Amino acid sequence: MSINNGTARCEQWQYVCAIQAIPESAGVAALVAGTQLAIFRVGERVYALDNYDPFSGANVISRGIVGDRAGTPKVASPVYKQSFSLENGACLDDEAVQLRVWAVRTVNGAVEVFA
Amino acid sequence: MKAAASRPNLVVVGSGMVGQAFVEECVENGLSAVYRIIVVGEEPRAAYDRVHLSEYIGERSAEELAIVAPDWYAQHDIELRTDVRVDAIDRSLAKLTLSDETCLEYARLILATGSYPFVPPIDGKDGPGRFVYRTLEDLDAMRAFAGSCERGVVIGGGLLGLEAANALRNLGLKADVVEFAPHLMATQLDPGGGQMLGELIAELGVGIYTSKATERIESDDDGPTRLVFADGESLATDMVVFSAGIRPRDELARDCGLELGERGGIVIDDACMTNDPLIYAIGEVALWQGRIFGLVGPGYAMAAAAAAHLAAEPEPRFAGADMSTELKLLGVDVASFGDAHARTEGARILCYRDEVARVYRRVVVSGDGSRLIGGTLVGDTHDYRPLLMKMRSQIDITNASAALALPAGLDRAGTDEGGVGDLPATAQVCSCNNVDKAALVAAIDGGAHDVASIKSATRAGTGCGGCAPMIGGLLSARLQELGHEVDQGLCEHFELNRQQLEDAIRAGEIRDFPTLLERCGRGGSGCEICKPVAASIFASTWNDHVLDPALVGLQDTNDRFLANLQKDGTYSVIPRVPAGEITPQQLMTIARVAEEYDLYTKITGGQRIDMFGARVDQLPDIWRALTDAGFESGHAYGKAVRTVKSCVGSTWCRFGVQDSVGLAVRIEERYKGIRAPHKLKLAVSGCTRECAEAQGKDVGIIATENGYNLYVCGNGGMRPRHADLLAVDLDEATLIRYVDRFLAFYIRTADRLQRTSVWLENLEGGLDYLRKVVVDDYLGIADELEAHLQSLVGSYRCEWKQTLEDPDKLALFRTFVNDDATDPAPLYVRERGQRRPLFEAEKV
Ligand code: SRM
Ligand SMILES: Cc1cc2nc3c(=O)[nH]c(=O)nc-3n(C[C@H](O)[C@H](O)[C@H](O)COP(=O)(O)OP(=O)(O)OC[C@H]3O[C@@H](n4cnc5c(N)ncnc54)[C@H](O)[C@@H]3O)c2cc1C
Ligand code: SF4
Ligand code: FES
């Protein structure tokens, strides 16, 4: 699926944290296979995107406010407030910009990312 | 020096503001090398700032009012003779006779003799306790006499008369104003405006007596005792100030046969030359096309014209001057522009008079209703500049005149929040991205019907975001113009605005976002607009910790990490330094922390110290060191009470009249950290010099001899606004009560991210209404407001200290939830001995 930081790895589901470690309707940053991810929890659902904000160049997406625009779940960058779809990483304010999305699941309260 | 000695004399009579301006022009255009310039002035000192003469009562010294440095004349080889009067001009010999019995020849002569106050021929006008209001010596005499007086009266209710009345008040006297005309400021205002002004000033305790002809002044050995009017009534007084108009000091010109106007004034042409080509006249003594200009601006223009003509330059020439003015008299806003009296043939008038909010507004339009040609505003002058602009640019106002007559915030309420409606199409709305109003309107017309789509269409608002309120205001105004229904709701998740949400939260005792969404929302899960608003209202209603589990997801990143986000993803740290007072030990603590974490350090504009470049994982350690040393959170990250700026005040300053630092500390301790619709800044100055710049703050306090004057709704920043005087001479307890009420009222009723300045501008009834609520308790809610504020004060805890004590909250400060590594991204170089992030171009 992807090769990160030039280090070839065998992709697999990797444990990140317990779901309670992510505040409800908010995010945390995680370091998975050398890549910074932003992991969000909305109710029972969990999403994982790049933590890198292409507009500011800072690793901050996990610190954005979570919500929805017209029903699409999204996060707004804390720096300049562009919104990104949690489902597919598309920037809702600029068609040309896209964050990567990572497969993520919860197994018995454990959050795992496929990376 | 031989050449210098043989230079012909250019003599200036009068060292006033305009004479001085003329001499400066001569230095600039080289005339001072051609002529030997000699200034002869009758006053004991060189020119000073007569326009601000009244501040001499407010303890501004003569030196501070000076407009030329003492050695300026010597530096420029110009001779100044003070305390000498020119007694006569001999035009045939081109020679002057001076009061020190010397003579002076001139090659060219400039008459800048100004004017003198007219004293009406009233019985008893002479004797002790009678004054005029023109020079520093006049004010010295008034001050010396006032010591033994309780009340003073000003004869004449014009602009200067009202200034004199204020001076009497500042000298501690009860002041009265007597005016012959039926209303005040008859030169600038129409009767309706003058009457409203009178009512507003009367409310401040100044007695206003209009339509009164003073027949005589009765006195005893000490001075005046009472005025007796033609209608038989009388008014007790201890001193009298005449301010019944000015007259040109044209006696020299008259005696030597220069051409004068019928009612005085030396006739000049566009070059300011009199009918004698060797003699020019400038300033208040000059009469141009039948008019005398009693303002300093036109005088300066004359000085420039005369100097240019003498230097044989074709430009500039004097072309008359617009007498439009905007003033604050005794705290009342007054403006008058263009043909305020509707003297133009066929002129039509539209008038708005609000006796509740005490606002008067009259606009004068051309006979066909297509052009704005003048007007007067009393009580609220916010629209003065836009109106002036409309008048000067001759914009077609057909069908729009009725709207012009109405104050902003009435029929236009909510449609023009940022005040952009009045801007011309070329006005830059977003300065970050250089987007003008026309481009925004084009985007809206092209289908961008919400702020987000305007942003992506024009890039406006994508920089600092500061222009967003203006974009929002423009959007709703334009949509309304286009006939669309405008959604006044907060965002797509709430139909209510902030004030309505605040009511709902308070009344329904709602403490969490899901409940709020369920009861008041219109679907969806919230967003970066409504969540921080809800968080802010929860904080200013219930004051729970912002990192409590139910609240943390609502916080903007600054509140979430209790620090200020920087562009590289790190944060800055600002401990509270109440009133800017800081001990060497505290400075050492800050120094130690900054050194240990290699934080870039600078002094803020708010009298405290900022440390930049802290990673989220470092914040708790940094704060542990700071709180251990007694520091508290400075809330620089919150829409909350920030700083109370202070000046040094009476403790050290030789001019201070109260302990401004002490009061500022108490005020900052009281209000620290209170969250509000937007940030709040306060200041306390120890005297009228205003070194703490309190009039640029949301709440500004200026010490007086008798207590404190309270100013509100000032603003620096994008749209600076001078604060308005809310109440005067308060004792500390009353002051605190009023500030409590003011803050609570603002917190409850302001819109999202609306500073107090914009809030007031949109508040129906404006300042007067605010005063009624805060001072007069017109709504009967003062107790409730005070209780609300007191509950916030009572529930204050340093939120950093609480965070450090709570492991669950501390867990929020890890960089990675699953790894102790830190973010490797921010890269630094050292500059001027400190660390700073790399610029984009420096990253390889
Ligand atoms: C120390 C300080 C107050 C404080 O505790 O912070 C201060 C103190 C004085 N100010 Fe100030 N001003 C101080 C910042 C300011 C500021 C704020 C600023 O610039 O950041 C202002 C408002 C901005 C401005 O400049 O207008 C300010 C506006 C004034 C004024 C009013 C000027 C005006 O035209 O409006 C005066 C009076 C004057 O100059 O006529 C004044 C005059 C003075 C004098 C010099 C009065 C005098 O003639 O002796 C005070 C010296 C007191 C003494 O005995 O030594 N000071 N003063 C501030 C020194 C700042 C510094 O960097 O050294
Ligand atoms: C309290 C007050 C408030 C004001 N507020 C404002 C304001 O807000 N805005 C504004 O635009 N204007 C204001 N003015 C008006 C402004 O001050 C004048 O327009 C300006 O000072 C005119 O300058 P001038 O040089 O023509 O006259 P002046 O400043 O009066 O100077 C004339 C000088 O000539 C001297 N003189 C006269 N005859 C002789 C002689 N024979 N020999 C030697 N010397 C002589 C006088 O003593 C005087 O010093 C105010 C005036 C006052 C008094
Ligand atoms: S420091 Fe304070 S008391 Fe001193 S001049 Fe400035 S404002 Fe007045
Ligand atoms: S002014 Fe528009 S974004 Fe800064």
PDB file of C-alpha atoms in Angstrom, chain B residues 321-500:
ATOM      1  CA  ALA B 321     -10.720  75.001   2.831  1.00  0.00           C
ATOM      2  CA  ASP B 322     -13.388  72.614   3.902  1.00  0.00           C
ATOM      3  CA  MET B 323     -14.540  73.397   7.427  1.00  0.00           C
ATOM      4  CA  SER B 324     -15.874  69.886   8.070  1.00  0.00           C
ATOM      5  CA  THR B 325     -15.001  68.779  11.584  1.00  0.00           C
ATOM      6  CA  GLU B 326     -15.428  65.897  13.922  1.00  0.00           C
ATOM      7  CA  LEU B 327     -14.959  66.675  17.609  1.00  0.00           C
ATOM      8  CA  LYS B 328     -15.462  65.327  21.046  1.00  0.00           C
ATOM      9  CA  LEU B 329     -16.736  68.013  23.385  1.00  0.00           C
ATOM     10  CA  LEU B 330     -17.040  67.101  27.042  1.00  0.00           C
ATOM     11  CA  GLY B 331     -17.130  63.515  25.854  1.00  0.00           C
ATOM     12  CA  VAL B 332     -19.953  64.077  23.358  1.00  0.00           C
ATOM     13  CA  ASP B 333     -19.296  63.207  19.732  1.00  0.00           C
ATOM     14  CA  VAL B 334     -20.148  65.959  17.268  1.00  0.00           C
ATOM     15  CA  ALA B 335     -19.514  66.238  13.558  1.00  0.00           C
ATOM     16  CA  SER B 336     -20.475  68.788  10.950  1.00  0.00           C
ATOM     17  CA  PHE B 337     -19.617  68.687   7.269  1.00  0.00           C
ATOM     18  CA  GLY B 338     -20.254  70.496   4.036  1.00  0.00           C
ATOM     19  CA  ASP B 339     -23.362  72.642   3.831  1.00  0.00           C
ATOM     20  CA  ALA B 340     -24.549  71.747   7.308  1.00  0.00           C
ATOM     21  CA  HIS B 341     -27.003  74.640   7.391  1.00  0.00           C
ATOM     22  CA  ALA B 342     -28.618  73.752   4.059  1.00  0.00           C
ATOM     23  CA  ARG B 343     -27.903  77.158   2.561  1.00  0.00           C
ATOM     24  CA  THR B 344     -27.510  75.801  -0.977  1.00  0.00           C
ATOM     25  CA  GLU B 345     -30.462  76.744  -3.107  1.00  0.00           C
ATOM     26  CA  GLY B 346     -33.097  74.020  -3.204  1.00  0.00           C
ATOM     27  CA  ALA B 347     -31.278  71.926  -0.613  1.00  0.00           C
ATOM     28  CA  ARG B 348     -33.419  69.269   1.042  1.00  0.00           C
ATOM     29  CA  ILE B 349     -33.099  67.877   4.529  1.00  0.00           C
ATOM     30  CA  LEU B 350     -33.505  64.418   6.033  1.00  0.00           C
ATOM     31  CA  CYS B 351     -33.462  64.262   9.757  1.00  0.00           C
ATOM     32  CA  TYR B 352     -33.302  61.528  12.377  1.00  0.00           C
ATOM     33  CA  ARG B 353     -33.786  62.273  16.033  1.00  0.00           C
ATOM     34  CA  ASP B 354     -33.697  59.602  18.692  1.00  0.00           C
ATOM     35  CA  GLU B 355     -34.518  60.924  22.147  1.00  0.00           C
ATOM     36  CA  VAL B 356     -34.003  57.526  23.724  1.00  0.00           C
ATOM     37  CA  ALA B 357     -30.506  56.781  22.517  1.00  0.00           C
ATOM     38  CA  ARG B 358     -29.831  60.525  22.223  1.00  0.00           C
ATOM     39  CA  VAL B 359     -28.631  60.501  18.692  1.00  0.00           C
ATOM     40  CA  TYR B 360     -29.242  63.268  16.216  1.00  0.00           C
ATOM     41  CA  ARG B 361     -28.464  63.057  12.568  1.00  0.00           C
ATOM     42  CA  ARG B 362     -29.290  65.391   9.749  1.00  0.00           C
ATOM     43  CA  VAL B 363     -28.188  65.039   6.173  1.00  0.00           C
ATOM     44  CA  VAL B 364     -28.531  67.716   3.529  1.00  0.00           C
ATOM     45  CA  VAL B 365     -28.999  66.634  -0.084  1.00  0.00           C
ATOM     46  CA  SER B 366     -29.172  68.531  -3.348  1.00  0.00           C
ATOM     47  CA  GLY B 367     -32.577  69.655  -4.614  1.00  0.00           C
ATOM     48  CA  ASP B 368     -32.889  66.665  -6.957  1.00  0.00           C
ATOM     49  CA  GLY B 369     -31.897  64.261  -4.204  1.00  0.00           C
ATOM     50  CA  SER B 370     -28.932  62.922  -6.127  1.00  0.00           C
ATOM     51  CA  ARG B 371     -25.993  64.290  -4.115  1.00  0.00           C
ATOM     52  CA  LEU B 372     -25.086  64.497  -0.468  1.00  0.00           C
ATOM     53  CA  ILE B 373     -23.982  68.063   0.262  1.00  0.00           C
ATOM     54  CA  GLY B 374     -23.655  68.290   4.029  1.00  0.00           C
ATOM     55  CA  GLY B 375     -24.880  67.279   7.413  1.00  0.00           C
ATOM     56  CA  THR B 376     -24.527  67.221  11.181  1.00  0.00           C
ATOM     57  CA  LEU B 377     -24.167  64.317  13.580  1.00  0.00           C
ATOM     58  CA  VAL B 378     -24.519  64.540  17.335  1.00  0.00           C
ATOM     59  CA  GLY B 379     -24.128  61.734  19.847  1.00  0.00           C
ATOM     60  CA  ASP B 380     -22.804  59.220  17.329  1.00  0.00           C
ATOM     61  CA  THR B 381     -20.274  60.156  14.682  1.00  0.00           C
ATOM     62  CA  HIS B 382     -19.268  56.737  13.463  1.00  0.00           C
ATOM     63  CA  ASP B 383     -20.617  57.465  10.028  1.00  0.00           C
ATOM     64  CA  TYR B 384     -18.835  60.796   9.689  1.00  0.00           C
ATOM     65  CA  ARG B 385     -16.035  59.547   7.466  1.00  0.00           C
ATOM     66  CA  PRO B 386     -18.162  57.409   5.147  1.00  0.00           C
ATOM     67  CA  LEU B 387     -20.591  60.314   4.755  1.00  0.00           C
ATOM     68  CA  LEU B 388     -17.775  62.759   4.115  1.00  0.00           C
ATOM     69  CA  MET B 389     -16.425  60.376   1.515  1.00  0.00           C
ATOM     70  CA  LYS B 390     -19.827  60.136  -0.170  1.00  0.00           C
ATOM     71  CA  MET B 391     -20.080  63.920  -0.222  1.00  0.00           C
ATOM     72  CA  ARG B 392     -16.614  64.534  -1.582  1.00  0.00           C
ATOM     73  CA  SER B 393     -16.783  61.855  -4.231  1.00  0.00           C
ATOM     74  CA  GLN B 394     -20.181  63.158  -5.382  1.00  0.00           C
ATOM     75  CA  ILE B 395     -21.625  59.646  -5.436  1.00  0.00           C
ATOM     76  CA  ASP B 396     -25.151  59.423  -6.827  1.00  0.00           C
ATOM     77  CA  ILE B 397     -27.417  58.818  -3.828  1.00  0.00           C
ATOM     78  CA  THR B 398     -30.767  58.945  -5.609  1.00  0.00           C
ATOM     79  CA  ASN B 399     -33.164  56.680  -3.645  1.00  0.00           C
ATOM     80  CA  ALA B 400     -30.527  56.082  -0.982  1.00  0.00           C
ATOM     81  CA  SER B 401     -30.898  59.326   0.925  1.00  0.00           C
ATOM     82  CA  ALA B 402     -33.345  57.889   3.450  1.00  0.00           C
ATOM     83  CA  ALA B 403     -30.838  55.194   4.385  1.00  0.00           C
ATOM     84  CA  LEU B 404     -28.143  57.825   4.800  1.00  0.00           C
ATOM     85  CA  ALA B 405     -30.258  59.605   7.353  1.00  0.00           C
ATOM     86  CA  LEU B 406     -30.486  56.513   9.524  1.00  0.00           C
ATOM     87  CA  PRO B 407     -27.671  55.561  11.863  1.00  0.00           C
ATOM     88  CA  ALA B 408     -25.858  52.320  11.172  1.00  0.00           C
ATOM     89  CA  GLY B 409     -27.307  49.495  13.192  1.00  0.00           C
ATOM     90  CA  LEU B 410     -30.918  50.478  12.654  1.00  0.00           C
ATOM     91  CA  ASP B 411     -32.558  49.434   9.428  1.00  0.00           C
ATOM     92  CA  ARG B 412     -29.147  48.205   8.399  1.00  0.00           C
ATOM     93  CA  ALA B 413     -28.672  46.137  11.529  1.00  0.00           C
ATOM     94  CA  GLY B 414     -26.800  42.926  10.976  1.00  0.00           C
ATOM     95  CA  THR B 415     -26.372  43.452   7.300  1.00  0.00           C
ATOM     96  CA  ASP B 416     -23.143  45.318   7.458  1.00  0.00           C
ATOM     97  CA  GLU B 417     -21.360  44.008  10.447  1.00  0.00           C
ATOM     98  CA  GLY B 418     -17.854  44.840   9.411  1.00  0.00           C
ATOM     99  CA  GLY B 419     -18.771  48.276   8.125  1.00  0.00           C
ATOM    100  CA  VAL B 420     -17.736  47.365   4.585  1.00  0.00           C
ATOM    101  CA  GLY B 421     -20.960  48.492   2.935  1.00  0.00           C
ATOM    102  CA  ASP B 422     -19.734  52.049   2.930  1.00  0.00           C
ATOM    103  CA  LEU B 423     -16.364  51.270   1.443  1.00  0.00           C
ATOM    104  CA  PRO B 424     -15.675  52.020  -2.200  1.00  0.00           C
ATOM    105  CA  ALA B 425     -15.273  49.053  -4.534  1.00  0.00           C
ATOM    106  CA  THR B 426     -11.525  49.506  -4.619  1.00  0.00           C
ATOM    107  CA  ALA B 427     -11.100  49.300  -0.850  1.00  0.00           C
ATOM    108  CA  GLN B 428      -8.817  46.469   0.202  1.00  0.00           C
ATOM    109  CA  VAL B 429     -10.726  44.135   2.472  1.00  0.00           C
ATOM    110  CA  CYS B 430      -8.170  41.352   2.855  1.00  0.00           C
ATOM    111  CA  SER B 431      -4.734  42.820   3.252  1.00  0.00           C
ATOM    112  CA  CYS B 432      -2.950  39.469   3.432  1.00  0.00           C
ATOM    113  CA  ASN B 433      -4.023  38.537  -0.067  1.00  0.00           C
ATOM    114  CA  ASN B 434      -4.774  41.980  -1.468  1.00  0.00           C
ATOM    115  CA  VAL B 435      -8.421  41.312  -2.273  1.00  0.00           C
ATOM    116  CA  ASP B 436     -10.620  44.352  -2.740  1.00  0.00           C
ATOM    117  CA  LYS B 437     -14.304  44.744  -2.178  1.00  0.00           C
ATOM    118  CA  ALA B 438     -15.117  44.530  -5.893  1.00  0.00           C
ATOM    119  CA  ALA B 439     -13.478  41.109  -6.180  1.00  0.00           C
ATOM    120  CA  LEU B 440     -15.461  39.838  -3.204  1.00  0.00           C
ATOM    121  CA  VAL B 441     -18.713  41.168  -4.602  1.00  0.00           C
ATOM    122  CA  ALA B 442     -17.893  39.553  -7.943  1.00  0.00           C
ATOM    123  CA  ALA B 443     -17.292  36.224  -6.203  1.00  0.00           C
ATOM    124  CA  ILE B 444     -20.601  36.470  -4.332  1.00  0.00           C
ATOM    125  CA  ASP B 445     -22.435  37.393  -7.518  1.00  0.00           C
ATOM    126  CA  GLY B 446     -20.695  34.466  -9.180  1.00  0.00           C
ATOM    127  CA  GLY B 447     -22.301  32.048  -6.739  1.00  0.00           C
ATOM    128  CA  ALA B 448     -20.018  31.984  -3.693  1.00  0.00           C
ATOM    129  CA  HIS B 449     -22.725  32.208  -1.068  1.00  0.00           C
ATOM    130  CA  ASP B 450     -20.869  31.247   2.067  1.00  0.00           C
ATOM    131  CA  VAL B 451     -17.612  32.361   3.599  1.00  0.00           C
ATOM    132  CA  ALA B 452     -15.863  29.102   2.747  1.00  0.00           C
ATOM    133  CA  SER B 453     -16.603  29.380  -0.951  1.00  0.00           C
ATOM    134  CA  ILE B 454     -15.634  33.053  -1.009  1.00  0.00           C
ATOM    135  CA  LYS B 455     -12.353  32.029   0.542  1.00  0.00           C
ATOM    136  CA  SER B 456     -11.605  29.438  -2.072  1.00  0.00           C
ATOM    137  CA  ALA B 457     -12.767  31.703  -4.910  1.00  0.00           C
ATOM    138  CA  THR B 458     -10.752  34.757  -3.887  1.00  0.00           C
ATOM    139  CA  ARG B 459      -8.227  33.555  -1.262  1.00  0.00           C
ATOM    140  CA  ALA B 460      -9.529  36.380   0.948  1.00  0.00           C
ATOM    141  CA  GLY B 461      -9.538  35.358   4.575  1.00  0.00           C
ATOM    142  CA  THR B 462      -7.040  32.533   4.101  1.00  0.00           C
ATOM    143  CA  GLY B 463      -4.111  34.427   5.598  1.00  0.00           C
ATOM    144  CA  CYS B 464      -4.351  35.776   9.092  1.00  0.00           C
ATOM    145  CA  GLY B 465      -8.150  35.466   8.995  1.00  0.00           C
ATOM    146  CA  GLY B 466      -8.535  38.949  10.436  1.00  0.00           C
ATOM    147  CA  CYS B 467     -10.753  40.103   7.609  1.00  0.00           C
ATOM    148  CA  ALA B 468     -13.286  37.299   8.097  1.00  0.00           C
ATOM    149  CA  PRO B 469     -15.851  39.443   9.941  1.00  0.00           C
ATOM    150  CA  MET B 470     -15.740  41.961   7.118  1.00  0.00           C
ATOM    151  CA  ILE B 471     -16.178  39.214   4.548  1.00  0.00           C
ATOM    152  CA  GLY B 472     -19.123  37.893   6.526  1.00  0.00           C
ATOM    153  CA  GLY B 473     -20.651  41.345   6.756  1.00  0.00           C
ATOM    154  CA  LEU B 474     -20.197  41.979   3.081  1.00  0.00           C
ATOM    155  CA  LEU B 475     -21.649  38.575   2.233  1.00  0.00           C
ATOM    156  CA  SER B 476     -24.880  39.055   4.113  1.00  0.00           C
ATOM    157  CA  ALA B 477     -25.240  42.612   2.847  1.00  0.00           C
ATOM    158  CA  ARG B 478     -24.729  41.522  -0.744  1.00  0.00           C
ATOM    159  CA  LEU B 479     -26.987  38.484  -0.464  1.00  0.00           C
ATOM    160  CA  GLN B 480     -29.719  40.695   0.863  1.00  0.00           C
ATOM    161  CA  GLU B 481     -29.202  43.090  -2.000  1.00  0.00           C
ATOM    162  CA  LEU B 482     -29.507  40.169  -4.393  1.00  0.00           C
ATOM    163  CA  GLY B 483     -32.787  39.215  -2.745  1.00  0.00           C
ATOM    164  CA  HIS B 484     -31.573  36.047  -1.018  1.00  0.00           C
ATOM    165  CA  GLU B 485     -32.711  35.116   2.402  1.00  0.00           C
ATOM    166  CA  VAL B 486     -29.779  35.532   4.734  1.00  0.00           C
ATOM    167  CA  ASP B 487     -29.086  32.866   7.299  1.00  0.00           C
ATOM    168  CA  GLN B 488     -28.296  34.672  10.535  1.00  0.00           C
ATOM    169  CA  GLY B 489     -27.432  31.411  12.265  1.00  0.00           C
ATOM    170  CA  LEU B 490     -24.047  30.697  13.737  1.00  0.00           C
ATOM    171  CA  CYS B 491     -23.124  28.006  11.198  1.00  0.00           C
ATOM    172  CA  GLU B 492     -24.743  25.090   9.449  1.00  0.00           C
ATOM    173  CA  HIS B 493     -25.282  23.399  12.800  1.00  0.00           C
ATOM    174  CA  PHE B 494     -27.125  26.156  14.650  1.00  0.00           C
ATOM    175  CA  GLU B 495     -29.889  28.487  13.561  1.00  0.00           C
ATOM    176  CA  LEU B 496     -29.295  30.595  16.641  1.00  0.00           C
ATOM    177  CA  ASN B 497     -26.669  33.300  16.997  1.00  0.00           C
ATOM    178  CA  ARG B 498     -24.255  33.486  19.895  1.00  0.00           C
ATOM    179  CA  GLN B 499     -26.474  35.579  22.110  1.00  0.00           C
ATOM    180  CA  GLN B 500     -29.397  33.189  21.688  1.00  0.00           C
TER     181      GLN B 500
END
